Amino acid sequence: MEKLTIKAKLENLNNVTEFVDSQLEQMELPMKTQMQIDLAVEEIFVNIAHYAYSPEDGMAIIEVELTEDPRVVITFIDSGKPFNPLANEDPDITQTADERKIGGLGIFMVKKSMDKVSYEYKDGHNVLTIEKKLEAITE
Amino acid sequence: MDIKLVNRGSEGELFLTGRIDANNAEEMGALLLEVAQRFPNVTLNLRDLSYISSAGMLRIK
């Protein structure tokens, strides 16, 4: 497992994505899978950057583990305000953009693109874990 | 992200290519607003957009 500890600020989004992508490079993933993982990483990290410590700053830890199956397990840890992003209702995507309430779209996209998403508040930390089954590009 | 505006008289067609993420969504949103103020109708062509996160979708809204 590889770990990145970084300030939870929007300006660090690229660093976080590059860190995750570097762990997955060896897998030669299909572009679609890569994009789904990048999207999930962005949505979660941006939420932490915007809300976890606001208006103060704080740190985020991103852990990446590749399993034998193979799967990628990415865990986001912060010590900001307790917040379970999975507790809110999904946005109603049948509504038009004008009708639909703002908020919730990012985590909805994470839930749709990842195979498993889980949350716990443990020892003063928000711990959000996503999992995606991996399939390498076949020649 | 690359942006190209095609003036079709009363309509502007905005071609967005590349990525729209939390880093550039605000810039894209400001540009959309500017275009919307110039043209009564605006078409967004996202055919060659490879990636858009919720930050980008919110700006389009």
mmCIF file of C-alpha atoms in Angstrom:
data_model
loop_
_atom_site.group_PDB
_atom_site.id
_atom_site.type_symbol
_atom_site.label_atom_id
_atom_site.label_comp_id
_atom_site.label_asym_id
_atom_site.label_seq_id
_atom_site.Cartn_x
_atom_site.Cartn_y
_atom_site.Cartn_z
ATOM 1 C CA MET A 1 0.000 0.000 0.000
ATOM 2 C CA GLU A 2 1.190 3.482 -0.905
ATOM 3 C CA LYS A 3 0.217 6.584 0.987
ATOM 4 C CA LEU A 4 0.131 10.299 0.248
ATOM 5 C CA THR A 5 -0.329 12.935 2.925
ATOM 6 C CA ILE A 6 -1.172 16.294 1.484
ATOM 7 C CA LYS A 7 -2.871 19.584 2.303
ATOM 8 C CA ALA A 8 -6.538 19.326 1.419
ATOM 9 C CA LYS A 9 -6.548 22.245 -0.982
ATOM 10 C CA LEU A 10 -7.917 22.413 -4.495
ATOM 11 C CA GLU A 11 -4.503 23.379 -5.851
ATOM 12 C CA ASN A 12 -3.299 19.884 -4.846
ATOM 13 C CA LEU A 13 -5.886 18.019 -6.910
ATOM 14 C CA ASN A 14 -3.437 17.298 -9.720
ATOM 15 C CA ASN A 15 -0.888 15.970 -7.233
ATOM 16 C CA VAL A 16 -3.463 13.607 -5.793
ATOM 17 C CA THR A 17 -4.601 12.367 -9.203
ATOM 18 C CA GLU A 18 -1.029 11.873 -10.364
ATOM 19 C CA PHE A 19 -0.238 9.936 -7.210
ATOM 20 C CA VAL A 20 -3.166 7.564 -7.737
ATOM 21 C CA ASP A 21 -2.473 7.233 -11.471
ATOM 22 C CA SER A 22 1.165 6.390 -10.803
ATOM 23 C CA GLN A 23 0.092 3.467 -8.618
ATOM 24 C CA LEU A 24 -2.123 2.162 -11.412
ATOM 25 C CA GLU A 25 0.315 2.631 -14.293
ATOM 26 C CA GLN A 26 1.545 -0.950 -14.166
ATOM 27 C CA MET A 27 -2.018 -2.245 -14.709
ATOM 28 C CA GLU A 28 -2.421 -0.644 -18.167
ATOM 29 C CA LEU A 29 -6.074 -0.017 -17.543
ATOM 30 C CA PRO A 30 -8.672 0.663 -20.220
ATOM 31 C CA MET A 31 -9.188 4.417 -20.650
ATOM 32 C CA LYS A 32 -12.757 4.196 -19.342
ATOM 33 C CA THR A 33 -11.664 2.591 -16.072
ATOM 34 C CA GLN A 34 -8.857 5.103 -15.674
ATOM 35 C CA MET A 35 -11.251 8.008 -16.199
ATOM 36 C CA GLN A 36 -13.757 6.568 -13.724
ATOM 37 C CA ILE A 37 -11.075 6.289 -11.072
ATOM 38 C CA ASP A 38 -9.774 9.797 -11.812
ATOM 39 C CA LEU A 39 -13.308 11.143 -11.517
ATOM 40 C CA ALA A 40 -13.967 9.409 -8.202
ATOM 41 C CA VAL A 41 -10.661 10.647 -6.806
ATOM 42 C CA GLU A 42 -11.430 14.199 -7.887
ATOM 43 C CA GLU A 43 -14.952 14.227 -6.500
ATOM 44 C CA ILE A 44 -13.882 12.925 -3.109
ATOM 45 C CA PHE A 45 -10.746 15.021 -2.720
ATOM 46 C CA VAL A 46 -12.492 18.218 -3.826
ATOM 47 C CA ASN A 47 -15.218 17.600 -1.247
ATOM 48 C CA ILE A 48 -12.587 17.249 1.460
ATOM 49 C CA ALA A 49 -10.796 20.379 0.230
ATOM 50 C CA HIS A 50 -13.985 22.436 0.203
ATOM 51 C CA TYR A 51 -15.814 21.249 3.281
ATOM 52 C CA ALA A 52 -13.839 19.131 5.743
ATOM 53 C CA TYR A 53 -11.980 21.933 7.490
ATOM 54 C CA SER A 54 -13.680 25.041 6.123
ATOM 55 C CA PRO A 55 -12.867 27.820 6.757
ATOM 56 C CA GLU A 56 -9.577 26.465 8.085
ATOM 57 C CA ASP A 57 -7.082 24.222 6.287
ATOM 58 C CA GLY A 58 -6.201 20.652 7.040
ATOM 59 C CA MET A 59 -4.584 17.516 5.747
ATOM 60 C CA ALA A 60 -5.834 14.564 3.765
ATOM 61 C CA ILE A 61 -4.337 11.113 3.532
ATOM 62 C CA ILE A 62 -4.839 9.060 0.399
ATOM 63 C CA GLU A 63 -3.966 5.380 0.529
ATOM 64 C CA VAL A 64 -3.843 3.197 -2.569
ATOM 65 C CA GLU A 65 -3.760 -0.565 -2.443
ATOM 66 C CA LEU A 66 -3.725 -3.021 -5.335
ATOM 67 C CA THR A 67 -5.104 -6.434 -4.446
ATOM 68 C CA GLU A 68 -4.576 -9.830 -6.048
ATOM 69 C CA ASP A 69 -8.079 -10.053 -7.594
ATOM 70 C CA PRO A 70 -7.133 -7.465 -8.996
ATOM 71 C CA ARG A 71 -8.883 -4.508 -7.416
ATOM 72 C CA VAL A 72 -7.794 -1.039 -6.467
ATOM 73 C CA VAL A 73 -8.780 0.138 -3.011
ATOM 74 C CA ILE A 74 -8.415 3.860 -2.384
ATOM 75 C CA THR A 75 -8.977 5.289 1.078
ATOM 76 C CA PHE A 76 -9.400 8.979 1.859
ATOM 77 C CA ILE A 77 -8.818 10.030 5.441
ATOM 78 C CA ASP A 78 -9.287 13.451 6.963
ATOM 79 C CA SER A 79 -9.686 14.810 10.470
ATOM 80 C CA GLY A 80 -12.239 17.453 9.521
ATOM 81 C CA LYS A 81 -15.849 17.778 10.566
ATOM 82 C CA PRO A 82 -17.627 14.411 10.814
ATOM 83 C CA PHE A 83 -19.461 13.945 7.557
ATOM 84 C CA ASN A 84 -20.860 10.865 5.855
ATOM 85 C CA PRO A 85 -21.320 11.693 2.168
ATOM 86 C CA LEU A 86 -23.227 8.435 1.663
ATOM 87 C CA ALA A 87 -25.969 9.447 4.071
ATOM 88 C CA ASN A 88 -27.585 11.950 1.719
ATOM 89 C CA GLU A 89 -30.208 11.034 -0.847
ATOM 90 C CA ASP A 90 -29.070 10.697 -4.423
ATOM 91 C CA PRO A 91 -29.985 13.621 -6.660
ATOM 92 C CA ASP A 92 -32.953 13.067 -8.925
ATOM 93 C CA ILE A 93 -31.275 12.843 -12.311
ATOM 94 C CA THR A 94 -34.609 12.585 -14.078
ATOM 95 C CA GLN A 95 -35.144 16.239 -13.282
ATOM 96 C CA THR A 96 -33.806 18.988 -15.490
ATOM 97 C CA ALA A 97 -30.749 20.913 -14.412
ATOM 98 C CA ASP A 98 -32.978 23.807 -13.342
ATOM 99 C CA GLU A 99 -35.308 21.621 -11.271
ATOM 100 C CA ARG A 100 -32.637 19.575 -9.567
ATOM 101 C CA LYS A 101 -31.202 20.781 -6.274
ATOM 102 C CA ILE A 102 -27.525 21.648 -6.238
ATOM 103 C CA GLY A 103 -25.321 19.153 -4.415
ATOM 104 C CA GLY A 104 -24.799 15.430 -4.232
ATOM 105 C CA LEU A 105 -23.922 14.949 -7.880
ATOM 106 C CA GLY A 106 -20.247 14.242 -7.222
ATOM 107 C CA ILE A 107 -20.753 11.473 -4.705
ATOM 108 C CA PHE A 108 -23.556 10.062 -6.875
ATOM 109 C CA MET A 109 -21.082 9.754 -9.735
ATOM 110 C CA VAL A 110 -18.627 8.032 -7.395
ATOM 111 C CA LYS A 111 -21.262 5.501 -6.311
ATOM 112 C CA LYS A 112 -22.194 4.793 -9.919
ATOM 113 C CA SER A 113 -18.656 4.302 -11.181
ATOM 114 C CA MET A 114 -17.082 2.400 -8.279
ATOM 115 C CA ASP A 115 -17.864 -1.185 -7.295
ATOM 116 C CA LYS A 116 -17.913 -0.426 -3.606
ATOM 117 C CA VAL A 117 -18.012 2.771 -1.533
ATOM 118 C CA SER A 118 -17.972 2.751 2.254
ATOM 119 C CA TYR A 119 -17.629 5.277 5.055
ATOM 120 C CA GLU A 120 -16.809 5.220 8.715
ATOM 121 C CA TYR A 121 -15.962 7.815 11.316
ATOM 122 C CA LYS A 122 -13.141 6.350 13.354
ATOM 123 C CA ASP A 123 -10.872 7.847 16.015
ATOM 124 C CA GLY A 124 -11.740 11.378 15.013
ATOM 125 C CA HIS A 125 -11.291 10.748 11.293
ATOM 126 C CA ASN A 126 -13.584 10.557 8.300
ATOM 127 C CA VAL A 127 -12.587 7.429 6.381
ATOM 128 C CA LEU A 128 -14.052 6.993 2.895
ATOM 129 C CA THR A 129 -13.033 3.928 0.909
ATOM 130 C CA ILE A 130 -13.696 3.173 -2.747
ATOM 131 C CA GLU A 131 -13.013 -0.047 -4.610
ATOM 132 C CA LYS A 132 -12.876 -0.812 -8.300
ATOM 133 C CA LYS A 133 -12.281 -4.153 -9.984
ATOM 134 C CA LEU A 134 -9.492 -3.838 -12.494
ATOM 135 C CA GLU A 135 -9.130 -5.356 -15.893
ATOM 136 C CA ALA A 136 -5.954 -4.787 -17.840
ATOM 137 C CA ILE A 137 -6.089 -4.002 -21.549
ATOM 138 C CA THR A 138 -5.724 -7.276 -23.447
ATOM 139 C CA GLU A 139 -3.530 -7.346 -26.560
ATOM 140 C CA MET B 1 -9.390 22.281 -21.928
ATOM 141 C CA ASP B 2 -9.674 23.971 -25.312
ATOM 142 C CA ILE B 3 -12.514 26.232 -26.282
ATOM 143 C CA LYS B 4 -13.608 27.382 -29.708
ATOM 144 C CA LEU B 5 -16.532 29.689 -30.394
ATOM 145 C CA VAL B 6 -18.312 29.656 -33.726
ATOM 146 C CA ASN B 7 -20.531 32.649 -34.436
ATOM 147 C CA ARG B 8 -23.635 31.568 -36.290
ATOM 148 C CA GLY B 9 -25.434 34.897 -36.180
ATOM 149 C CA SER B 10 -28.029 34.706 -33.404
ATOM 150 C CA GLU B 11 -26.485 31.530 -32.065
ATOM 151 C CA GLY B 12 -23.056 30.821 -30.722
ATOM 152 C CA GLU B 13 -21.722 27.287 -30.788
ATOM 153 C CA LEU B 14 -19.106 26.595 -28.187
ATOM 154 C CA PHE B 15 -16.835 23.607 -28.790
ATOM 155 C CA LEU B 16 -15.283 22.317 -25.580
ATOM 156 C CA THR B 17 -12.545 19.708 -25.842
ATOM 157 C CA GLY B 18 -10.216 18.044 -23.367
ATOM 158 C CA ARG B 19 -10.995 18.002 -19.669
ATOM 159 C CA ILE B 20 -13.179 20.084 -17.418
ATOM 160 C CA ASP B 21 -12.402 19.488 -13.775
ATOM 161 C CA ALA B 22 -12.396 21.423 -10.514
ATOM 162 C CA ASN B 23 -9.224 23.262 -11.578
ATOM 163 C CA ASN B 24 -10.680 24.917 -14.671
ATOM 164 C CA ALA B 25 -14.446 24.703 -14.148
ATOM 165 C CA GLU B 26 -14.655 28.267 -12.869
ATOM 166 C CA GLU B 27 -12.809 29.619 -15.888
ATOM 167 C CA MET B 28 -15.119 27.647 -18.162
ATOM 168 C CA GLY B 29 -18.165 28.934 -16.316
ATOM 169 C CA ALA B 30 -17.046 32.544 -16.663
ATOM 170 C CA LEU B 31 -16.560 32.038 -20.375
ATOM 171 C CA LEU B 32 -19.970 30.419 -20.769
ATOM 172 C CA LEU B 33 -21.549 33.396 -19.057
ATOM 173 C CA GLU B 34 -19.744 35.777 -21.379
ATOM 174 C CA VAL B 35 -20.903 33.861 -24.432
ATOM 175 C CA ALA B 36 -24.459 33.670 -23.092
ATOM 176 C CA GLN B 37 -24.488 37.443 -22.803
ATOM 177 C CA ARG B 38 -23.407 37.838 -26.427
ATOM 178 C CA PHE B 39 -25.804 35.417 -28.059
ATOM 179 C CA PRO B 40 -29.558 34.823 -27.560
ATOM 180 C CA ASN B 41 -28.921 31.103 -28.099
ATOM 181 C CA VAL B 42 -25.877 29.073 -27.186
ATOM 182 C CA THR B 43 -25.090 25.505 -28.178
ATOM 183 C CA LEU B 44 -22.490 23.549 -26.291
ATOM 184 C CA ASN B 45 -20.726 20.967 -28.403
ATOM 185 C CA LEU B 46 -19.167 18.419 -26.042
ATOM 186 C CA ARG B 47 -18.494 15.767 -28.656
ATOM 187 C CA ASP B 48 -14.733 15.866 -28.083
ATOM 188 C CA LEU B 49 -14.820 16.444 -24.348
ATOM 189 C CA SER B 50 -12.976 13.525 -22.750
ATOM 190 C CA TYR B 51 -13.735 14.229 -19.094
ATOM 191 C CA ILE B 52 -16.077 16.357 -17.025
ATOM 192 C CA SER B 53 -16.538 16.252 -13.287
ATOM 193 C CA SER B 54 -19.444 17.568 -11.232
ATOM 194 C CA ALA B 55 -17.630 20.900 -10.908
ATOM 195 C CA GLY B 56 -17.930 21.336 -14.666
ATOM 196 C CA MET B 57 -21.534 20.157 -14.792
ATOM 197 C CA LEU B 58 -22.536 22.675 -12.149
ATOM 198 C CA ARG B 59 -21.042 25.523 -14.186
ATOM 199 C CA ILE B 60 -22.918 24.396 -17.282
ATOM 200 C CA LYS B 61 -26.123 24.430 -15.281
#
